[in-house]
């Protein structure tokens, strides 16, 4: 028996059974794959293993834990409390527990796109609508899907996912693989995933992920600034500066490639365009190594689709934050209110930003907020 194994309480057993009954419908980020019975059963089994291995972080901290792990676990609980009490996110029981995962429980996510346009290949699922990725616990299964799509003429990308969210269906634990991440990255990931618990617009993955990129980074910055940690606050600022820079850079690259594809390019010309893009990326000035692999790894349309998913129109969210005078909880609510029920959340937010003067919402900066921030789940 694993030394971190713990028996589930009655409510948790009900939750595990609920997962097994509803596995085809659970919006596990990076794990959605339609209604193929074998896939659903594997996803249910692996998620049940993760849930079964949960152990309350406070219990883990009461035992013999090395200093590095203890610091990360304490940080997790602090970030969780900040996300709930200050940012107003729907935390529930998420990130109050730790689950040690095996090497074979890493999720391998497949992204695909046509070779002649930067457009995601999508899969449709109940509740969440169309999403531009499909995930597998087995790397061989992910590679097999990628090979199949490549035979059909698509570019593909396969990569591991460090975290995923059940969008509030279950109390997501901190996965043990996240313990190796530095403080800012860990805080960003936790807040990113908790934003998914709070706000999720079905069928609009790019909006959901880019919004979570914004809230994750700005929330992490606010957390460290609140705690008076100048060094980590500066690291968060550097990461966000790079995210904004990359978002603008990527949009220009995709616009350039769109024009090239519309005119028609040979395979050799296409590769030269990709080579030029990576050379241009390497010549840019970056504060962090956050996007370094973009300039050195394989580049194709699927890779561009993947990066755009998390970095689309980040400056738009920055403008919404400015309208709310840098008050992040107010900005989250303001964005939620303006995209609710919108057929195109990006367009709705653009329209709202266009007509709202800076500082429309008066209020102090996030560090002045107490525990009265609201926590409402978008339907």
XYZ file of C-alpha atoms in Angstrom:
379
model
C 0.000 0.000 0.000
C 1.216 3.473 -0.869
C 2.268 5.312 2.296
C 0.238 8.323 1.145
C -2.905 6.248 0.583
C -5.880 7.233 2.721
C -9.418 5.923 2.889
C -12.127 8.143 1.473
C -14.924 9.331 3.734
C -18.544 8.585 2.857
C -19.015 11.859 0.951
C -15.834 11.230 -1.013
C -16.944 7.684 -1.854
C -20.166 9.163 -3.184
C -18.065 11.597 -5.201
C -15.985 8.771 -6.689
C -19.138 6.843 -7.624
C -20.554 10.029 -9.132
C -17.418 10.335 -11.247
C -17.783 6.777 -12.531
C -21.421 7.421 -13.445
C -20.733 10.736 -15.162
C -17.253 10.222 -16.571
C -18.350 10.816 -20.153
C -19.518 14.287 -19.167
C -16.831 15.503 -16.825
C -14.963 18.489 -18.250
C -11.477 17.401 -17.229
C -9.260 19.985 -18.870
C -6.991 18.173 -21.325
C -8.836 14.880 -20.735
C -11.967 15.218 -22.820
C -12.332 12.649 -25.535
C -15.923 12.010 -26.485
C -17.872 8.960 -25.500
C -15.624 6.067 -26.541
C -16.283 3.546 -23.723
C -12.679 2.398 -23.357
C -11.381 5.943 -23.132
C -14.025 6.994 -20.639
C -13.376 3.993 -18.408
C -9.624 4.675 -18.443
C -10.193 8.336 -17.615
C -12.588 7.343 -14.820
C -10.126 4.820 -13.445
C -7.175 7.226 -13.467
C -9.168 10.082 -11.935
C -10.506 7.717 -9.280
C -6.896 6.779 -8.449
C -6.041 10.462 -8.053
C -9.063 11.060 -5.820
C -8.381 7.920 -3.789
C -4.849 9.036 -3.026
C -5.843 12.451 -1.740
C -4.533 13.315 1.668
C -5.361 16.593 3.454
C -2.400 18.945 3.229
C -2.730 19.861 6.908
C -2.350 16.161 7.706
C 0.712 15.858 5.489
C 2.235 18.919 7.171
C 1.734 17.375 10.603
C 4.103 14.556 9.673
C 7.734 14.249 8.627
C 8.076 16.427 5.523
C 11.265 17.830 4.027
C 11.687 21.596 4.188
C 11.200 22.185 0.458
C 7.965 20.206 0.290
C 6.685 21.836 3.476
C 7.238 25.294 2.027
C 5.363 24.422 -1.187
C 2.446 22.874 0.690
C 2.152 25.867 3.004
C 2.267 28.126 -0.046
C -0.528 26.097 -1.660
C -2.829 26.615 1.324
C -1.987 30.322 1.464
C -2.650 30.822 -2.252
C -5.881 28.843 -1.945
C -7.058 31.092 0.889
C -6.087 34.220 -1.050
C -7.964 33.002 -4.127
C -11.089 32.428 -2.042
C -11.031 35.370 0.360
C -9.490 38.092 -1.793
C -10.033 37.170 -5.438
C -13.488 35.728 -4.815
C -12.849 32.497 -6.725
C -14.945 29.379 -6.284
C -12.413 27.315 -4.359
C -14.631 24.723 -2.707
C -12.390 21.938 -1.425
C -9.857 22.193 -4.242
C -6.146 22.366 -3.380
C -6.769 21.478 0.256
C -5.332 18.009 -0.370
C -2.276 16.439 -1.958
C -2.277 13.463 -4.307
C 0.936 11.670 -5.173
C 0.749 10.557 -8.786
C 2.683 7.933 -10.692
C 4.711 8.554 -13.829
C 1.972 6.891 -15.908
C -0.663 9.317 -14.607
C 0.715 12.275 -16.546
C -1.837 13.479 -19.098
C -0.591 13.656 -22.690
C -2.543 16.220 -24.687
C -2.957 16.104 -28.466
C -3.537 19.274 -30.484
C -4.026 19.310 -34.265
C -4.526 21.793 -37.107
C -4.726 21.674 -40.923
C -1.375 22.178 -42.617
C -2.704 25.043 -44.742
C -4.335 27.178 -42.061
C -4.010 27.972 -38.374
C -7.309 26.572 -37.242
C -7.773 24.060 -34.421
C -9.064 20.561 -35.006
C -11.811 20.240 -32.406
C -13.728 17.559 -30.590
C -17.267 18.049 -29.272
C -18.291 16.946 -25.779
C -21.416 17.312 -23.662
C -21.530 20.320 -21.304
C -18.283 21.933 -22.452
C -18.934 22.046 -26.212
C -16.055 21.989 -28.681
C -12.493 21.901 -27.390
C -9.216 21.957 -29.358
C -7.416 19.138 -27.532
C -7.741 15.537 -26.508
C -5.845 13.927 -23.657
C -4.582 10.476 -22.752
C -2.915 8.982 -19.718
C -0.951 6.656 -22.009
C 1.675 8.385 -24.130
C 1.376 5.619 -26.751
C -2.339 6.353 -27.191
C -1.666 10.067 -27.657
C 1.066 9.305 -30.211
C -1.245 6.914 -32.053
C -3.937 9.590 -32.378
C -1.345 12.117 -33.559
C -0.061 9.649 -36.174
C -3.615 9.026 -37.384
C -4.287 12.741 -37.732
C -0.971 13.277 -39.525
C -1.944 10.601 -42.064
C -5.092 12.630 -42.657
C -2.990 15.706 -43.445
C -2.936 17.530 -40.113
C -0.098 19.077 -38.141
C -0.015 17.730 -34.594
C 1.518 18.451 -31.209
C 1.716 16.055 -28.256
C 2.832 17.276 -24.863
C 2.283 16.495 -21.188
C -0.101 18.617 -19.154
C 1.062 19.656 -15.684
C -2.437 20.144 -14.263
C -6.097 19.905 -15.117
C -9.390 20.984 -13.620
C -12.714 19.212 -13.075
C -14.358 22.663 -13.176
C -15.662 22.267 -9.640
C -17.205 18.806 -10.056
C -14.688 17.464 -7.562
C -12.278 18.845 -5.017
C -9.139 18.823 -7.141
C -5.993 17.995 -5.186
C -2.552 19.438 -5.657
C -0.757 16.873 -7.800
C 2.672 15.886 -6.554
C 4.333 16.775 -9.865
C 3.602 20.444 -9.116
C 5.820 20.409 -6.042
C 8.864 20.901 -8.251
C 7.623 24.249 -9.583
C 8.986 27.559 -8.250
C 6.668 29.718 -6.107
C 5.335 32.080 -8.787
C 4.630 29.262 -11.246
C 2.915 27.178 -8.553
C 0.731 30.095 -7.472
C -0.138 30.869 -11.104
C -1.181 27.273 -11.804
C -3.387 27.048 -8.711
C -5.163 30.341 -9.395
C -5.428 29.505 -13.114
C -7.239 26.254 -12.357
C -9.454 27.846 -9.698
C -10.556 30.443 -12.240
C -11.835 27.532 -14.345
C -13.848 26.377 -11.307
C -15.410 29.831 -11.113
C -15.986 30.865 -14.729
C -16.193 28.586 -17.739
C -17.761 29.540 -21.088
C -18.691 26.328 -22.951
C -17.220 25.993 -26.428
C -14.736 28.859 -26.035
C -11.504 27.230 -24.917
C -9.244 30.079 -26.040
C -11.214 32.616 -24.013
C -11.295 30.349 -20.955
C -7.573 29.593 -21.062
C -6.427 33.123 -21.887
C -8.658 34.583 -19.168
C -7.153 32.039 -16.752
C -3.641 33.008 -17.909
C -4.432 36.615 -17.014
C -6.033 35.857 -13.645
C -3.383 33.264 -12.764
C -0.510 35.645 -13.317
C -2.090 38.785 -11.921
C -3.492 36.837 -8.994
C -0.074 35.370 -8.199
C 1.455 38.833 -8.365
C -1.181 40.221 -6.002
C -0.602 37.329 -3.609
C 3.135 37.949 -3.331
C 2.715 41.708 -3.216
C 0.216 41.294 -0.381
C 2.775 39.241 1.492
C 5.490 41.832 0.994
C 7.630 39.476 -1.102
C 9.349 41.934 -3.410
C 11.442 39.358 -5.272
C 8.551 37.050 -6.159
C 6.372 40.040 -7.061
C 9.084 41.163 -9.499
C 9.255 37.642 -10.962
C 5.493 37.659 -11.501
C 5.738 41.062 -13.194
C 8.503 39.776 -15.467
C 6.443 36.717 -16.391
C 3.409 38.855 -17.209
C 5.477 41.268 -19.291
C 6.686 38.282 -21.312
C 3.136 36.923 -21.619
C 1.892 40.242 -23.016
C 4.885 40.492 -25.344
C 4.425 36.922 -26.555
C 0.685 37.427 -27.102
C 1.368 40.418 -29.359
C 4.249 38.649 -31.124
C 2.169 35.521 -31.736
C -0.806 37.479 -33.098
C 1.463 39.206 -35.632
C 3.061 35.888 -36.619
C -0.305 34.212 -37.151
C -1.584 37.162 -39.204
C 1.534 36.927 -41.377
C 1.127 33.186 -41.863
C -2.585 33.559 -42.594
C -1.706 35.894 -45.456
C 0.900 33.444 -46.739
C -1.514 30.519 -46.640
C -4.164 32.567 -48.439
C -1.668 33.252 -51.231
C -0.519 29.648 -51.364
C 2.837 28.280 -50.217
C 4.804 25.137 -50.943
C 5.955 22.841 -48.160
C 9.485 24.203 -48.461
C 8.237 27.803 -48.299
C 6.139 26.965 -45.276
C 9.167 25.586 -43.452
C 11.188 28.676 -44.313
C 8.427 30.801 -42.800
C 8.538 28.756 -39.591
C 12.327 29.028 -39.466
C 12.088 32.801 -39.892
C 9.501 33.043 -37.116
C 11.722 31.153 -34.684
C 14.741 33.238 -35.620
C 12.729 36.402 -35.018
C 11.559 35.006 -31.669
C 15.131 34.325 -30.555
C 16.101 37.882 -31.458
C 13.425 39.310 -29.157
C 14.245 40.451 -25.636
C 12.651 38.223 -22.991
C 12.693 38.529 -19.211
C 12.171 34.843 -18.448
C 12.546 31.401 -20.008
C 8.789 30.870 -20.010
C 8.430 30.706 -23.792
C 11.937 29.546 -24.683
C 10.841 26.257 -26.250
C 8.869 28.178 -28.885
C 12.129 29.326 -30.427
C 13.891 25.970 -30.462
C 11.355 23.153 -30.725
C 9.287 21.872 -33.631
C 7.027 24.593 -35.002
C 3.901 23.903 -37.027
C 0.276 25.030 -37.140
C -0.743 22.796 -34.220
C 1.961 24.317 -32.036
C 0.733 27.796 -32.945
C -2.846 26.782 -32.110
C -1.674 25.475 -28.743
C 0.206 28.650 -27.816
C -2.613 30.898 -28.994
C -5.031 28.968 -26.766
C -3.300 30.374 -23.672
C -2.134 33.728 -25.022
C -4.918 35.163 -27.141
C -5.596 38.880 -26.727
C -3.991 39.136 -23.300
C -3.775 42.908 -23.686
C -7.588 42.944 -23.766
C -7.704 41.540 -20.235
C -5.053 44.051 -19.217
C -7.311 46.847 -20.479
C -10.242 45.433 -18.512
C -8.031 45.468 -15.426
C -7.148 49.129 -16.073
C -10.835 50.019 -16.425
C -11.276 48.570 -12.950
C -8.392 50.643 -11.584
C -6.157 47.624 -11.063
C -8.710 46.017 -8.740
C -8.416 42.365 -9.818
C -11.512 40.992 -8.010
C -13.585 43.780 -9.558
C -12.046 43.109 -12.982
C -12.941 39.400 -12.760
C -16.552 40.279 -11.910
C -16.662 42.966 -14.606
C -15.418 40.547 -17.259
C -17.828 37.857 -16.082
C -20.768 40.243 -16.306
C -19.877 41.372 -19.833
C -19.297 37.922 -21.345
C -22.189 36.124 -19.664
C -24.358 34.400 -22.306
C -22.388 36.087 -25.118
C -22.050 33.990 -28.300
C -18.495 35.355 -28.702
C -16.942 36.279 -25.327
C -13.892 37.932 -26.892
C -16.079 40.181 -29.040
C -18.310 40.978 -26.062
C -15.302 41.943 -23.966
C -13.829 44.022 -26.788
C -17.116 45.921 -27.107
C -17.278 46.491 -23.346
C -13.696 47.716 -23.150
C -14.203 50.025 -26.112
C -17.015 52.010 -24.476
C -15.782 51.971 -20.869
C -13.472 54.814 -19.782
C -10.388 53.900 -17.710
C -11.173 53.761 -14.011
C -14.900 53.267 -14.636
C -15.090 51.092 -11.558
C -13.691 52.946 -8.590
C -12.023 50.908 -5.888
C -8.748 50.271 -4.194
C -6.114 47.897 -5.492
C -6.461 44.217 -4.731
C -4.172 44.297 -1.708
C -6.656 46.544 0.102
C -9.488 44.034 -0.254
C -10.624 41.863 2.618
C -12.596 38.631 2.685
C -15.840 40.074 1.353
C -15.153 39.316 -2.307
C -17.991 37.391 -3.884
C -17.714 33.843 -5.195
C -20.337 33.092 -7.810
C -20.161 30.360 -10.427
C -21.056 31.365 -13.966
C -23.806 29.095 -15.296
